[in-house]
mmCIF file of C-alpha atoms and ligand atoms in Angstrom:
data_model
loop_
_atom_site.group_PDB
_atom_site.id
_atom_site.type_symbol
_atom_site.label_atom_id
_atom_site.label_comp_id
_atom_site.label_asym_id
_atom_site.label_seq_id
_atom_site.Cartn_x
_atom_site.Cartn_y
_atom_site.Cartn_z
ATOM 1 C CA MET A 1 85.525 92.060 84.459
ATOM 2 C CA LYS A 2 82.771 92.564 87.000
ATOM 3 C CA VAL A 3 83.773 90.883 90.244
ATOM 4 C CA ASP A 4 80.293 89.809 91.261
ATOM 5 C CA LYS A 5 79.076 87.712 94.184
ATOM 6 C CA ALA A 6 79.394 84.438 92.238
ATOM 7 C CA ILE A 7 83.041 85.141 91.344
ATOM 8 C CA ILE A 8 83.813 85.944 94.976
ATOM 9 C CA GLU A 9 82.068 82.803 96.249
ATOM 10 C CA GLN A 10 83.785 80.557 93.702
ATOM 11 C CA ALA A 11 87.234 82.071 94.295
ATOM 12 C CA PRO A 12 88.491 79.597 96.956
ATOM 13 C CA GLU A 13 87.641 76.574 94.790
ATOM 14 C CA LYS A 14 89.048 78.161 91.637
ATOM 15 C CA ALA A 15 92.188 79.197 93.488
ATOM 16 C CA SER A 16 92.847 75.715 94.795
ATOM 17 C CA GLU A 17 92.287 74.191 91.322
ATOM 18 C CA LEU A 18 94.662 76.761 89.898
ATOM 19 C CA ARG A 19 97.324 76.132 92.534
ATOM 20 C CA ALA A 20 97.267 72.426 91.636
ATOM 21 C CA SER A 21 97.630 73.122 87.906
ATOM 22 C CA GLN A 22 100.712 72.758 85.744
ATOM 23 C CA VAL A 23 100.406 76.342 84.547
ATOM 24 C CA TYR A 24 100.686 77.607 88.124
ATOM 25 C CA LYS A 25 103.654 75.325 88.862
ATOM 26 C CA GLU A 26 105.406 76.767 85.819
ATOM 27 C CA ASN A 27 104.635 80.282 87.068
ATOM 28 C CA LEU A 28 106.297 79.534 90.420
ATOM 29 C CA GLU A 29 109.171 77.860 88.613
ATOM 30 C CA PHE A 30 109.662 81.076 86.635
ATOM 31 C CA TRP A 31 110.136 83.026 89.890
ATOM 32 C CA HIS A 32 112.550 80.457 91.318
ATOM 33 C CA GLN A 33 114.667 80.510 88.187
ATOM 34 C CA ALA A 34 114.588 84.303 87.926
ATOM 35 C CA TRP A 35 115.819 84.711 91.495
ATOM 36 C CA ASN A 36 118.352 81.879 91.208
ATOM 37 C CA MET A 37 120.168 83.969 88.609
ATOM 38 C CA CYS A 38 120.968 86.641 91.227
ATOM 39 C CA THR A 39 124.164 85.734 93.008
ATOM 40 C CA LYS A 40 124.358 88.579 95.497
ATOM 41 C CA PRO A 41 121.937 91.060 97.027
ATOM 42 C CA TYR A 42 121.186 94.164 94.995
ATOM 43 C CA THR A 43 121.267 96.691 97.804
ATOM 44 C CA LYS A 44 119.888 99.827 96.151
ATOM 45 C CA MET A 45 116.446 101.231 96.818
ATOM 46 C CA PRO A 46 114.292 101.709 93.717
ATOM 47 C CA ASP A 47 113.578 105.243 92.625
ATOM 48 C CA LEU A 48 109.819 105.335 93.155
ATOM 49 C CA GLU A 49 107.816 108.479 93.805
ATOM 50 C CA TYR A 50 105.551 106.766 96.317
ATOM 51 C CA LEU A 51 108.312 105.006 98.249
ATOM 52 C CA PRO A 52 108.453 107.523 101.172
ATOM 53 C CA TRP A 53 104.657 107.508 101.405
ATOM 54 C CA ILE A 54 104.716 103.907 102.673
ATOM 55 C CA PRO A 55 106.598 104.455 105.982
ATOM 56 C CA ASP A 56 104.917 107.855 106.366
ATOM 57 C CA THR A 57 101.473 106.282 106.134
ATOM 58 C CA LEU A 58 102.396 103.459 108.521
ATOM 59 C CA ARG A 59 103.750 105.950 111.043
ATOM 60 C CA THR A 60 100.627 108.090 111.015
ATOM 61 C CA LYS A 61 98.629 104.958 111.779
ATOM 62 C CA ASN A 62 100.891 103.945 114.656
ATOM 63 C CA ILE A 63 101.776 100.618 113.041
ATOM 64 C CA HIS A 64 104.478 98.292 114.459
ATOM 65 C CA LYS A 65 104.247 94.850 112.860
ATOM 66 C CA VAL A 66 104.234 94.778 109.069
ATOM 67 C CA LEU A 67 104.003 91.958 106.533
ATOM 68 C CA ASP A 68 105.721 92.581 103.165
ATOM 69 C CA LEU A 69 103.862 90.441 100.610
ATOM 70 C CA GLY A 70 105.909 88.954 97.770
ATOM 71 C CA CYS A 71 108.931 90.731 99.226
ATOM 72 C CA GLY A 72 111.464 89.380 96.704
ATOM 73 C CA SER A 73 114.978 90.094 97.974
ATOM 74 C CA GLY A 74 113.517 92.499 100.471
ATOM 75 C CA TRP A 75 114.139 96.140 99.578
ATOM 76 C CA LEU A 76 110.843 97.247 101.100
ATOM 77 C CA SER A 77 111.369 95.050 104.159
ATOM 78 C CA VAL A 78 114.806 96.626 104.600
ATOM 79 C CA LEU A 79 113.457 100.139 104.102
ATOM 80 C CA LEU A 80 110.783 99.597 106.754
ATOM 81 C CA ALA A 81 113.120 97.821 109.181
ATOM 82 C CA ARG A 82 115.538 100.752 108.901
ATOM 83 C CA GLU A 83 112.656 102.972 110.003
ATOM 84 C CA GLY A 84 112.052 100.839 113.075
ATOM 85 C CA PHE A 85 109.084 98.722 111.969
ATOM 86 C CA GLN A 86 109.028 95.045 112.922
ATOM 87 C CA VAL A 87 108.975 93.401 109.508
ATOM 88 C CA THR A 88 108.220 89.965 108.119
ATOM 89 C CA GLY A 89 108.668 89.374 104.403
ATOM 90 C CA ILE A 90 107.096 86.461 102.573
ATOM 91 C CA ASP A 91 107.900 85.179 99.105
ATOM 92 C CA VAL A 92 107.667 81.899 97.254
ATOM 93 C CA ALA A 93 111.301 82.079 96.091
ATOM 94 C CA ASP A 94 113.620 80.831 98.832
ATOM 95 C CA HIS A 95 116.711 82.182 97.090
ATOM 96 C CA ALA A 96 115.230 85.708 97.046
ATOM 97 C CA LEU A 97 114.831 85.395 100.799
ATOM 98 C CA ASP A 98 118.447 84.230 101.198
ATOM 99 C CA LEU A 99 119.472 87.440 99.433
ATOM 100 C CA GLY A 100 117.173 89.447 101.707
ATOM 101 C CA ASN A 101 118.703 87.781 104.761
ATOM 102 C CA GLN A 102 122.203 88.622 103.537
ATOM 103 C CA TRP A 103 121.202 92.270 103.068
ATOM 104 C CA ALA A 104 119.570 92.445 106.493
ATOM 105 C CA THR A 105 122.699 90.927 108.068
ATOM 106 C CA MET A 106 124.915 93.513 106.338
ATOM 107 C CA GLU A 107 122.860 96.275 107.974
ATOM 108 C CA ASP A 108 122.360 94.451 111.251
ATOM 109 C CA LEU A 109 118.591 94.566 110.802
ATOM 110 C CA LYS A 110 116.230 91.988 112.227
ATOM 111 C CA ILE A 111 113.803 90.895 109.525
ATOM 112 C CA LYS A 112 111.948 87.597 109.469
ATOM 113 C CA PHE A 113 111.766 86.122 105.983
ATOM 114 C CA ASP A 114 109.265 83.305 105.391
ATOM 115 C CA VAL A 115 108.900 81.079 102.350
ATOM 116 C CA GLY A 116 105.267 80.812 101.323
ATOM 117 C CA ASP A 117 102.626 81.151 98.663
ATOM 118 C CA LEU A 118 100.265 84.109 98.782
ATOM 119 C CA GLY A 119 97.440 81.730 97.925
ATOM 120 C CA ASP A 120 97.953 80.015 101.271
ATOM 121 C CA LEU A 121 99.364 82.521 103.752
ATOM 122 C CA PRO A 122 100.751 80.654 106.784
ATOM 123 C CA TYR A 123 99.797 83.122 109.532
ATOM 124 C CA GLU A 124 97.431 83.102 112.494
ATOM 125 C CA ASP A 125 94.702 85.675 112.949
ATOM 126 C CA ASN A 126 95.769 89.119 114.231
ATOM 127 C CA THR A 127 99.486 88.551 113.555
ATOM 128 C CA PHE A 128 100.226 91.919 111.907
ATOM 129 C CA ASP A 129 99.165 95.554 112.177
ATOM 130 C CA ALA A 130 99.616 96.174 108.470
ATOM 131 C CA VAL A 131 100.396 94.567 105.129
ATOM 132 C CA VAL A 132 102.313 96.131 102.256
ATOM 133 C CA ALA A 133 102.040 94.727 98.738
ATOM 134 C CA ASN A 134 104.258 96.275 96.090
ATOM 135 C CA SER A 135 104.003 95.011 92.499
ATOM 136 C CA ILE A 136 102.752 91.619 93.560
ATOM 137 C CA ILE A 137 98.958 91.340 93.333
ATOM 138 C CA GLU A 138 99.279 91.807 89.559
ATOM 139 C CA HIS A 139 101.176 88.495 89.469
ATOM 140 C CA LEU A 140 98.135 86.672 90.819
ATOM 141 C CA PRO A 141 95.121 85.521 88.819
ATOM 142 C CA LEU A 142 91.841 86.980 90.065
ATOM 143 C CA SER A 143 90.777 83.984 92.210
ATOM 144 C CA LEU A 144 94.101 83.945 94.029
ATOM 145 C CA ALA A 145 94.048 87.709 94.548
ATOM 146 C CA LEU A 146 90.569 87.415 96.066
ATOM 147 C CA VAL A 147 91.642 84.568 98.358
ATOM 148 C CA ALA A 148 94.753 86.463 99.466
ATOM 149 C CA MET A 149 92.846 89.716 100.130
ATOM 150 C CA THR A 150 90.278 87.840 102.215
ATOM 151 C CA LYS A 151 92.938 86.069 104.267
ATOM 152 C CA LEU A 152 94.771 89.362 104.850
ATOM 153 C CA LYS A 153 91.730 90.729 106.635
ATOM 154 C CA SER A 154 92.053 88.043 109.291
ATOM 155 C CA ILE A 155 95.822 88.023 109.743
ATOM 156 C CA ILE A 156 95.900 91.739 110.486
ATOM 157 C CA VAL A 157 94.366 93.182 113.604
ATOM 158 C CA SER A 158 90.968 94.835 113.487
ATOM 159 C CA GLY A 159 91.424 98.313 112.013
ATOM 160 C CA GLY A 160 94.749 97.200 110.483
ATOM 161 C CA THR A 161 96.123 98.739 107.314
ATOM 162 C CA PHE A 162 96.728 97.558 103.762
ATOM 163 C CA ILE A 163 99.027 99.488 101.453
ATOM 164 C CA GLY A 164 99.102 98.273 97.863
ATOM 165 C CA CYS A 165 100.982 99.564 94.840
ATOM 166 C CA PHE A 166 99.432 98.112 91.707
ATOM 167 C CA ASP A 167 101.275 98.596 88.439
ATOM 168 C CA LYS A 168 99.822 99.138 85.002
ATOM 169 C CA VAL A 169 101.061 95.896 83.472
ATOM 170 C CA GLY A 170 100.600 93.677 80.460
ATOM 171 C CA THR A 171 100.605 96.319 77.733
ATOM 172 C CA GLY A 172 104.224 95.811 76.600
ATOM 173 C CA PRO A 173 105.490 93.380 73.974
ATOM 174 C CA GLY A 174 105.565 89.695 74.740
ATOM 175 C CA GLU A 175 104.092 86.355 73.835
ATOM 176 C CA TYR A 176 101.461 84.908 76.059
ATOM 177 C CA PHE A 177 98.165 83.088 76.255
ATOM 178 C CA LYS A 178 95.322 84.148 78.475
ATOM 179 C CA LEU A 179 93.494 82.351 81.261
ATOM 180 C CA GLU A 180 89.699 82.814 81.391
ATOM 181 C CA ASP A 181 90.028 85.732 83.836
ATOM 182 C CA GLY A 182 92.397 87.571 81.477
ATOM 183 C CA THR A 183 95.629 86.626 83.268
ATOM 184 C CA GLN A 184 98.482 86.623 80.776
ATOM 185 C CA VAL A 185 100.755 83.574 80.977
ATOM 186 C CA TYR A 186 103.982 84.386 79.177
ATOM 187 C CA THR A 187 105.477 81.939 76.702
ATOM 188 C CA ASP A 188 108.496 83.912 75.463
ATOM 189 C CA LYS A 189 111.853 82.576 76.584
ATOM 190 C CA SER A 190 112.764 85.263 79.106
ATOM 191 C CA ARG A 191 109.484 85.149 81.038
ATOM 192 C CA LYS A 192 108.221 81.647 80.323
ATOM 193 C CA GLY A 193 105.500 80.740 82.807
ATOM 194 C CA MET A 194 105.176 84.149 84.473
ATOM 195 C CA MET A 195 101.629 85.284 85.172
ATOM 196 C CA LEU A 196 100.609 88.897 84.879
ATOM 197 C CA ARG A 197 97.179 90.407 85.206
ATOM 198 C CA TYR A 198 96.153 94.022 84.934
ATOM 199 C CA PHE A 199 93.624 94.977 87.596
ATOM 200 C CA PRO A 200 91.590 97.974 86.394
ATOM 201 C CA ASP A 201 90.543 100.512 89.041
ATOM 202 C CA GLU A 202 87.007 99.152 89.312
ATOM 203 C CA GLU A 203 88.275 95.631 89.954
ATOM 204 C CA LEU A 204 90.765 96.851 92.523
ATOM 205 C CA LYS A 205 87.925 98.526 94.368
ATOM 206 C CA GLU A 206 85.921 95.296 94.141
ATOM 207 C CA ILE A 207 88.708 93.065 95.428
ATOM 208 C CA LEU A 208 89.065 95.551 98.281
ATOM 209 C CA GLY A 209 85.322 95.202 98.842
ATOM 210 C CA GLY A 210 85.510 94.316 102.513
ATOM 211 C CA TRP A 211 88.053 97.062 103.198
ATOM 212 C CA LYS A 212 87.518 100.775 103.734
ATOM 213 C CA ILE A 213 89.593 102.695 101.201
ATOM 214 C CA ASP A 214 91.422 105.705 102.704
ATOM 215 C CA GLU A 215 93.392 106.708 99.626
ATOM 216 C CA PHE A 216 93.355 105.724 95.942
ATOM 217 C CA LYS A 217 95.887 107.652 93.945
ATOM 218 C CA THR A 218 96.834 107.102 90.289
ATOM 219 C CA LEU A 219 100.378 108.158 89.416
ATOM 220 C CA ASP A 220 101.591 109.348 86.001
ATOM 221 C CA SER A 221 103.105 105.884 85.433
ATOM 222 C CA GLY A 222 99.636 104.344 85.826
ATOM 223 C CA THR A 223 100.571 102.742 89.160
ATOM 224 C CA ARG A 224 97.756 102.917 91.698
ATOM 225 C CA PHE A 225 98.800 103.671 95.286
ATOM 226 C CA VAL A 226 96.099 102.428 97.617
ATOM 227 C CA VAL A 227 95.690 102.651 101.382
ATOM 228 C CA ALA A 228 92.830 100.806 103.053
ATOM 229 C CA HIS A 229 91.880 99.476 106.458
ATOM 230 C CA THR A 230 89.674 96.711 107.824
HETATM 231 C C1 LIG B 1 107.595 91.782 90.636
HETATM 232 S S1 LIG B 1 108.304 90.970 92.005
HETATM 233 C C2 LIG B 1 108.038 92.202 93.288
HETATM 234 C C3 LIG B 1 108.996 92.008 94.425
HETATM 235 C C4 LIG B 1 108.923 93.127 95.462
HETATM 236 N N1 LIG B 1 107.621 93.211 96.089
HETATM 237 C C5 LIG B 1 109.284 94.433 94.815
HETATM 238 O O1 LIG B 1 108.505 95.368 94.909
HETATM 239 O O2 LIG B 1 110.372 94.521 94.227
HETATM 240 C C6 LIG B 1 107.104 89.755 92.442
HETATM 241 C C7 LIG B 1 107.544 88.874 93.604
HETATM 242 O O3 LIG B 1 106.472 88.048 93.983
HETATM 243 C C8 LIG B 1 106.925 86.729 94.208
HETATM 244 N N2 LIG B 1 105.767 85.876 93.943
HETATM 245 C C9 LIG B 1 105.141 85.686 92.759
HETATM 246 N N3 LIG B 1 104.081 84.893 92.917
HETATM 247 C C10 LIG B 1 104.026 84.581 94.235
HETATM 248 C C11 LIG B 1 103.140 83.790 95.020
HETATM 249 N N4 LIG B 1 102.102 83.172 94.474
HETATM 250 N N5 LIG B 1 103.379 83.685 96.349
HETATM 251 C C12 LIG B 1 104.456 84.326 96.925
HETATM 252 N N6 LIG B 1 105.317 85.090 96.222
HETATM 253 C C13 LIG B 1 105.100 85.215 94.904
HETATM 254 C C14 LIG B 1 108.092 86.555 93.265
HETATM 255 O O4 LIG B 1 108.996 85.565 93.687
HETATM 256 C C15 LIG B 1 108.701 87.961 93.284
HETATM 257 O O5 LIG B 1 109.678 88.079 94.287
#
């Protein structure tokens, strides 16, 4: 859908209505339950073509402090901490962060893990040099994605970097209903409550409207690897 001026202006109000809704509570509950099923940290790095590009890009931009958005149990936080970046990971699921802390302890890495909702990021202005967002924005309805992207611009320093990996989602089997912005809310047993929204290229460029896009690469899998700065 066209992300016009009216949609952008209405996003904060829509996002706060959404965050107060039952459907959103069930979405967060899905993530808590999914993570609560993991009893110990899964300490393998995923096999992703673009994975080495993330630290490489951060290094070329002389980045030190990085926020890992929707970090889950922290593989990307761990990867970046191993490379010497000062990393904070944030996720809504406290148990995922416990697992991340256990992994960091095993490797003697210092990573700060914060519990929080991406719709209400708890950071002061200019806290980070960069933000990485892997497979997370597509779990946010449009209004929340717009609110989060706007907030990110203030919590990173001027000229700071955003690296996002946006998957091609929502085309597989599953039962769901749709919110007015096209977000799929799953109703089948294994994913009950989970929200998923495909952001087409044009929309991604629109939600990154206030950012300068350095790189926009589409991989064979359909994942878009995007680097931008303020
Ligand atoms: C698909 S997983 C991706 C995790 C990790 N970034 C990765 O690449 O493996 C999505 C993560 O986002 C978290 N999450 C979903 N909605 C969130 C929200 N509104 N605020 C914070 N975290 C959220 C979930 O708990 C989950 O860990």
